[in-house]
Amino acid sequence: MPDLSRIHFVVMDGPTAATLAQVLPVLLLSLMVEVRRTRLHRSGVRRYVGLFFLLFGLIETVLVLSIDGVFYPFQWADLFAGLLIFGLITILYRLSVLDQNDDEEL
């Protein structure tokens, strides 16, 4: 059986991943403000916005795991932070496409 402790998988260097992990959520919030302002969330664009959020959440999780400079092996605190951010992005999506008159639950 191979020794997995000697395998290091690097996506990008740590400082770049840290910067992107901090800047991208601010850009996501700006995008969602514009989507709500233009009322695109009411049209058939919800599915595409959902796919975008899913892709964004996966990328953000990978960036958070790469903050220490190595994607694998990761530290458990990095994994917890990445999953927490992914969950918050999911909640943000649900709130951003919700209409005021919707009777559906979150």
N, C-alpha and C. Protein backbone atom coordinates (compact mmCIF):
# COMPACT_ATOMS: atom_id res chain seq x y z
N MET A 1 0.85 -1.18 0.00
CA MET A 1 0.00 0.00 0.00
C MET A 1 0.89 1.24 0.00
N PRO A 2 0.60 2.21 -0.86
CA PRO A 2 1.47 3.40 -0.93
C PRO A 2 1.33 4.27 0.32
N ASP A 3 2.40 4.94 0.62
CA ASP A 3 2.42 5.85 1.78
C ASP A 3 1.87 7.21 1.33
N LEU A 4 0.64 7.52 1.74
CA LEU A 4 -0.02 8.76 1.32
C LEU A 4 0.53 9.99 2.01
N SER A 5 1.29 9.82 3.08
CA SER A 5 1.83 10.99 3.78
C SER A 5 2.93 11.68 2.98
N ARG A 6 3.51 11.00 1.99
CA ARG A 6 4.56 11.61 1.18
C ARG A 6 4.04 12.24 -0.09
N ILE A 7 2.73 12.13 -0.35
CA ILE A 7 2.14 12.72 -1.54
C ILE A 7 1.71 14.14 -1.23
N HIS A 8 2.18 15.09 -2.03
CA HIS A 8 1.79 16.49 -1.87
C HIS A 8 1.21 16.97 -3.20
N PHE A 9 -0.02 17.45 -3.12
CA PHE A 9 -0.71 17.95 -4.30
C PHE A 9 -0.90 19.45 -4.12
N VAL A 10 -0.26 20.23 -4.99
CA VAL A 10 -0.29 21.68 -4.89
C VAL A 10 -1.15 22.23 -6.02
N VAL A 11 -2.15 23.05 -5.66
CA VAL A 11 -2.99 23.70 -6.67
C VAL A 11 -2.38 25.04 -7.05
N MET A 12 -2.04 25.85 -6.06
CA MET A 12 -1.37 27.13 -6.27
C MET A 12 -0.65 27.49 -4.98
N ASP A 13 0.18 28.50 -5.05
CA ASP A 13 0.95 28.86 -3.86
C ASP A 13 0.01 29.46 -2.80
N GLY A 14 0.45 29.40 -1.56
CA GLY A 14 -0.36 29.82 -0.42
C GLY A 14 -0.83 31.26 -0.44
N PRO A 15 0.06 32.24 -0.69
CA PRO A 15 -0.39 33.64 -0.70
C PRO A 15 -1.45 33.94 -1.76
N THR A 16 -1.31 33.33 -2.94
CA THR A 16 -2.32 33.55 -3.99
C THR A 16 -3.66 32.95 -3.58
N ALA A 17 -3.63 31.73 -3.03
CA ALA A 17 -4.87 31.09 -2.58
C ALA A 17 -5.52 31.89 -1.47
N ALA A 18 -4.72 32.42 -0.55
CA ALA A 18 -5.27 33.21 0.55
C ALA A 18 -5.92 34.49 0.03
N THR A 19 -5.28 35.14 -0.91
CA THR A 19 -5.83 36.37 -1.47
C THR A 19 -7.13 36.09 -2.21
N LEU A 20 -7.15 35.05 -3.04
CA LEU A 20 -8.37 34.72 -3.78
C LEU A 20 -9.49 34.28 -2.85
N ALA A 21 -9.15 33.56 -1.78
CA ALA A 21 -10.16 33.11 -0.83
C ALA A 21 -10.80 34.29 -0.09
N GLN A 22 -10.10 35.42 -0.02
CA GLN A 22 -10.66 36.60 0.64
C GLN A 22 -11.40 37.51 -0.34
N VAL A 23 -10.93 37.60 -1.56
CA VAL A 23 -11.51 38.54 -2.53
C VAL A 23 -12.74 37.97 -3.22
N LEU A 24 -12.74 36.70 -3.57
CA LEU A 24 -13.84 36.12 -4.32
C LEU A 24 -15.19 36.20 -3.62
N PRO A 25 -15.30 35.97 -2.30
CA PRO A 25 -16.62 36.12 -1.66
C PRO A 25 -17.18 37.54 -1.75
N VAL A 26 -16.32 38.55 -1.72
CA VAL A 26 -16.79 39.93 -1.86
C VAL A 26 -17.34 40.14 -3.27
N LEU A 27 -16.67 39.60 -4.26
CA LEU A 27 -17.17 39.69 -5.63
C LEU A 27 -18.48 38.92 -5.79
N LEU A 28 -18.61 37.79 -5.12
CA LEU A 28 -19.85 37.03 -5.17
C LEU A 28 -21.01 37.84 -4.59
N LEU A 29 -20.78 38.49 -3.47
CA LEU A 29 -21.84 39.32 -2.88
C LEU A 29 -22.22 40.47 -3.81
N SER A 30 -21.25 41.08 -4.44
CA SER A 30 -21.54 42.16 -5.40
C SER A 30 -22.36 41.64 -6.57
N LEU A 31 -22.01 40.46 -7.05
CA LEU A 31 -22.76 39.86 -8.15
C LEU A 31 -24.21 39.59 -7.74
N MET A 32 -24.42 39.08 -6.55
CA MET A 32 -25.78 38.75 -6.13
C MET A 32 -26.62 40.01 -5.89
N VAL A 33 -25.99 41.08 -5.46
CA VAL A 33 -26.72 42.35 -5.33
C VAL A 33 -27.20 42.79 -6.71
N GLU A 34 -26.35 42.66 -7.72
CA GLU A 34 -26.74 43.06 -9.08
C GLU A 34 -27.80 42.13 -9.67
N VAL A 35 -27.71 40.84 -9.37
CA VAL A 35 -28.73 39.90 -9.85
C VAL A 35 -30.08 40.25 -9.25
N ARG A 36 -30.12 40.60 -7.96
CA ARG A 36 -31.39 40.98 -7.33
C ARG A 36 -31.87 42.33 -7.86
N ARG A 37 -30.94 43.25 -8.09
CA ARG A 37 -31.32 44.58 -8.57
C ARG A 37 -31.95 44.50 -9.96
N THR A 38 -31.38 43.65 -10.81
CA THR A 38 -31.91 43.51 -12.17
C THR A 38 -33.05 42.50 -12.25
N ARG A 39 -33.39 41.90 -11.15
CA ARG A 39 -34.49 40.93 -11.03
C ARG A 39 -34.28 39.69 -11.91
N LEU A 40 -33.04 39.34 -12.15
CA LEU A 40 -32.76 38.12 -12.92
C LEU A 40 -33.12 36.86 -12.14
N HIS A 41 -33.16 36.97 -10.81
CA HIS A 41 -33.48 35.80 -10.01
C HIS A 41 -34.93 35.36 -10.19
N ARG A 42 -35.77 36.19 -10.79
CA ARG A 42 -37.18 35.83 -11.02
C ARG A 42 -37.38 35.10 -12.34
N SER A 43 -36.44 35.21 -13.23
CA SER A 43 -36.59 34.57 -14.54
C SER A 43 -36.05 33.14 -14.48
N GLY A 44 -35.88 32.54 -15.62
CA GLY A 44 -35.40 31.16 -15.69
C GLY A 44 -33.91 31.02 -15.45
N VAL A 45 -33.30 32.04 -14.93
CA VAL A 45 -31.85 32.04 -14.73
C VAL A 45 -31.47 31.36 -13.40
N ARG A 46 -32.45 31.02 -12.57
CA ARG A 46 -32.15 30.43 -11.26
C ARG A 46 -31.27 29.19 -11.35
N ARG A 47 -31.53 28.34 -12.33
CA ARG A 47 -30.75 27.11 -12.46
C ARG A 47 -29.29 27.44 -12.77
N TYR A 48 -29.07 28.42 -13.64
CA TYR A 48 -27.69 28.80 -13.97
C TYR A 48 -27.00 29.47 -12.80
N VAL A 49 -27.74 30.27 -12.06
CA VAL A 49 -27.18 30.88 -10.86
C VAL A 49 -26.81 29.80 -9.85
N GLY A 50 -27.67 28.79 -9.73
CA GLY A 50 -27.38 27.68 -8.82
C GLY A 50 -26.13 26.91 -9.22
N LEU A 51 -25.98 26.65 -10.52
CA LEU A 51 -24.77 25.97 -10.99
C LEU A 51 -23.53 26.83 -10.76
N PHE A 52 -23.68 28.13 -10.97
CA PHE A 52 -22.57 29.03 -10.70
C PHE A 52 -22.18 28.99 -9.23
N PHE A 53 -23.17 29.02 -8.34
CA PHE A 53 -22.88 28.96 -6.91
C PHE A 53 -22.21 27.64 -6.53
N LEU A 54 -22.66 26.54 -7.11
CA LEU A 54 -22.04 25.25 -6.83
C LEU A 54 -20.58 25.25 -7.25
N LEU A 55 -20.31 25.71 -8.47
CA LEU A 55 -18.93 25.79 -8.96
C LEU A 55 -18.10 26.74 -8.10
N PHE A 56 -18.70 27.89 -7.76
CA PHE A 56 -18.00 28.85 -6.92
C PHE A 56 -17.67 28.25 -5.56
N GLY A 57 -18.62 27.53 -4.97
CA GLY A 57 -18.39 26.91 -3.66
C GLY A 57 -17.27 25.88 -3.71
N LEU A 58 -17.23 25.09 -4.78
CA LEU A 58 -16.16 24.11 -4.91
C LEU A 58 -14.80 24.77 -5.07
N ILE A 59 -14.75 25.81 -5.89
CA ILE A 59 -13.48 26.53 -6.09
C ILE A 59 -13.04 27.19 -4.79
N GLU A 60 -13.96 27.81 -4.08
CA GLU A 60 -13.62 28.47 -2.82
C GLU A 60 -13.13 27.46 -1.78
N THR A 61 -13.73 26.27 -1.75
CA THR A 61 -13.29 25.23 -0.82
C THR A 61 -11.88 24.77 -1.16
N VAL A 62 -11.58 24.60 -2.44
CA VAL A 62 -10.23 24.22 -2.85
C VAL A 62 -9.23 25.31 -2.48
N LEU A 63 -9.61 26.57 -2.65
CA LEU A 63 -8.70 27.67 -2.30
C LEU A 63 -8.44 27.71 -0.80
N VAL A 64 -9.46 27.48 0.00
CA VAL A 64 -9.26 27.49 1.44
C VAL A 64 -8.38 26.34 1.86
N LEU A 65 -8.55 25.17 1.24
CA LEU A 65 -7.68 24.04 1.56
C LEU A 65 -6.24 24.29 1.12
N SER A 66 -6.04 25.16 0.13
CA SER A 66 -4.70 25.43 -0.40
C SER A 66 -4.01 26.61 0.26
N ILE A 67 -4.60 27.20 1.27
CA ILE A 67 -4.02 28.40 1.88
C ILE A 67 -2.64 28.13 2.46
N ASP A 68 -2.42 26.93 3.00
CA ASP A 68 -1.10 26.64 3.55
C ASP A 68 -0.09 26.25 2.48
N GLY A 69 -0.49 26.30 1.20
CA GLY A 69 0.43 26.03 0.11
C GLY A 69 0.31 24.65 -0.48
N VAL A 70 -0.42 23.74 0.17
CA VAL A 70 -0.57 22.37 -0.30
C VAL A 70 -2.04 21.98 -0.20
N PHE A 71 -2.61 21.49 -1.30
CA PHE A 71 -4.00 21.04 -1.28
C PHE A 71 -4.15 19.73 -0.52
N TYR A 72 -3.22 18.80 -0.75
CA TYR A 72 -3.22 17.53 -0.02
C TYR A 72 -1.81 17.23 0.40
N PRO A 73 -1.53 16.86 1.60
CA PRO A 73 -2.45 16.64 2.72
C PRO A 73 -2.89 17.97 3.33
N PHE A 74 -4.13 18.05 3.71
CA PHE A 74 -4.70 19.27 4.27
C PHE A 74 -4.79 19.14 5.79
N GLN A 75 -4.93 20.27 6.42
CA GLN A 75 -5.14 20.26 7.86
C GLN A 75 -6.63 20.22 8.12
N TRP A 76 -7.03 19.61 9.21
CA TRP A 76 -8.46 19.44 9.51
C TRP A 76 -9.16 20.77 9.70
N ALA A 77 -8.46 21.74 10.25
CA ALA A 77 -9.07 23.07 10.42
C ALA A 77 -9.36 23.70 9.06
N ASP A 78 -8.48 23.49 8.08
CA ASP A 78 -8.73 24.01 6.73
C ASP A 78 -9.94 23.34 6.10
N LEU A 79 -10.08 22.03 6.29
CA LEU A 79 -11.24 21.32 5.76
C LEU A 79 -12.52 21.82 6.42
N PHE A 80 -12.51 22.00 7.71
CA PHE A 80 -13.69 22.50 8.42
C PHE A 80 -14.05 23.90 7.92
N ALA A 81 -13.06 24.77 7.76
CA ALA A 81 -13.32 26.12 7.28
C ALA A 81 -13.86 26.10 5.85
N GLY A 82 -13.31 25.25 5.00
CA GLY A 82 -13.79 25.15 3.63
C GLY A 82 -15.23 24.66 3.56
N LEU A 83 -15.57 23.66 4.36
CA LEU A 83 -16.95 23.16 4.37
C LEU A 83 -17.91 24.17 4.96
N LEU A 84 -17.45 24.93 5.95
CA LEU A 84 -18.28 25.98 6.53
C LEU A 84 -18.58 27.07 5.49
N ILE A 85 -17.56 27.46 4.74
CA ILE A 85 -17.75 28.46 3.69
C ILE A 85 -18.68 27.92 2.61
N PHE A 86 -18.55 26.64 2.25
CA PHE A 86 -19.43 26.03 1.26
C PHE A 86 -20.88 26.06 1.74
N GLY A 87 -21.10 25.77 3.02
CA GLY A 87 -22.45 25.84 3.58
C GLY A 87 -23.01 27.25 3.58
N LEU A 88 -22.18 28.22 3.90
CA LEU A 88 -22.63 29.61 3.89
C LEU A 88 -22.96 30.09 2.47
N ILE A 89 -22.19 29.64 1.49
CA ILE A 89 -22.49 29.98 0.10
C ILE A 89 -23.82 29.36 -0.31
N THR A 90 -24.12 28.15 0.16
CA THR A 90 -25.40 27.52 -0.12
C THR A 90 -26.55 28.33 0.46
N ILE A 91 -26.40 28.79 1.69
CA ILE A 91 -27.43 29.62 2.33
C ILE A 91 -27.58 30.94 1.57
N LEU A 92 -26.47 31.52 1.15
CA LEU A 92 -26.52 32.77 0.39
C LEU A 92 -27.28 32.59 -0.92
N TYR A 93 -27.07 31.46 -1.58
CA TYR A 93 -27.81 31.20 -2.82
C TYR A 93 -29.31 31.11 -2.54
N ARG A 94 -29.68 30.35 -1.52
CA ARG A 94 -31.10 30.20 -1.20
C ARG A 94 -31.75 31.55 -0.90
N LEU A 95 -31.05 32.39 -0.19
CA LEU A 95 -31.59 33.71 0.13
C LEU A 95 -31.61 34.64 -1.06
N SER A 96 -30.66 34.49 -1.96
CA SER A 96 -30.58 35.42 -3.09
C SER A 96 -31.64 35.15 -4.14
N VAL A 97 -32.12 33.93 -4.27
CA VAL A 97 -33.14 33.64 -5.27
C VAL A 97 -34.54 33.60 -4.67
N LEU A 98 -34.66 33.85 -3.39
CA LEU A 98 -35.95 33.83 -2.72
C LEU A 98 -36.69 35.13 -2.98
N ASP A 99 -37.93 35.03 -3.40
CA ASP A 99 -38.75 36.22 -3.59
C ASP A 99 -39.44 36.57 -2.29
N GLN A 100 -39.85 37.82 -2.16
CA GLN A 100 -40.55 38.24 -0.96
C GLN A 100 -41.91 37.55 -0.84
N ASN A 101 -42.52 37.23 -1.95
CA ASN A 101 -43.86 36.67 -1.93
C ASN A 101 -43.85 35.15 -1.94
N ASP A 102 -42.66 34.52 -1.96
CA ASP A 102 -42.60 33.06 -1.95
C ASP A 102 -43.07 32.53 -0.61
N ASP A 103 -43.86 31.47 -0.66
CA ASP A 103 -44.32 30.82 0.55
C ASP A 103 -43.45 29.61 0.91
N GLU A 104 -42.47 29.29 0.07
CA GLU A 104 -41.65 28.13 0.33
C GLU A 104 -40.72 28.40 1.51
N GLU A 105 -40.36 27.33 2.16
CA GLU A 105 -39.45 27.44 3.30
C GLU A 105 -38.02 27.33 2.82
N LEU A 106 -37.11 27.86 3.66
CA LEU A 106 -35.70 27.75 3.33
C LEU A 106 -35.29 26.33 3.56
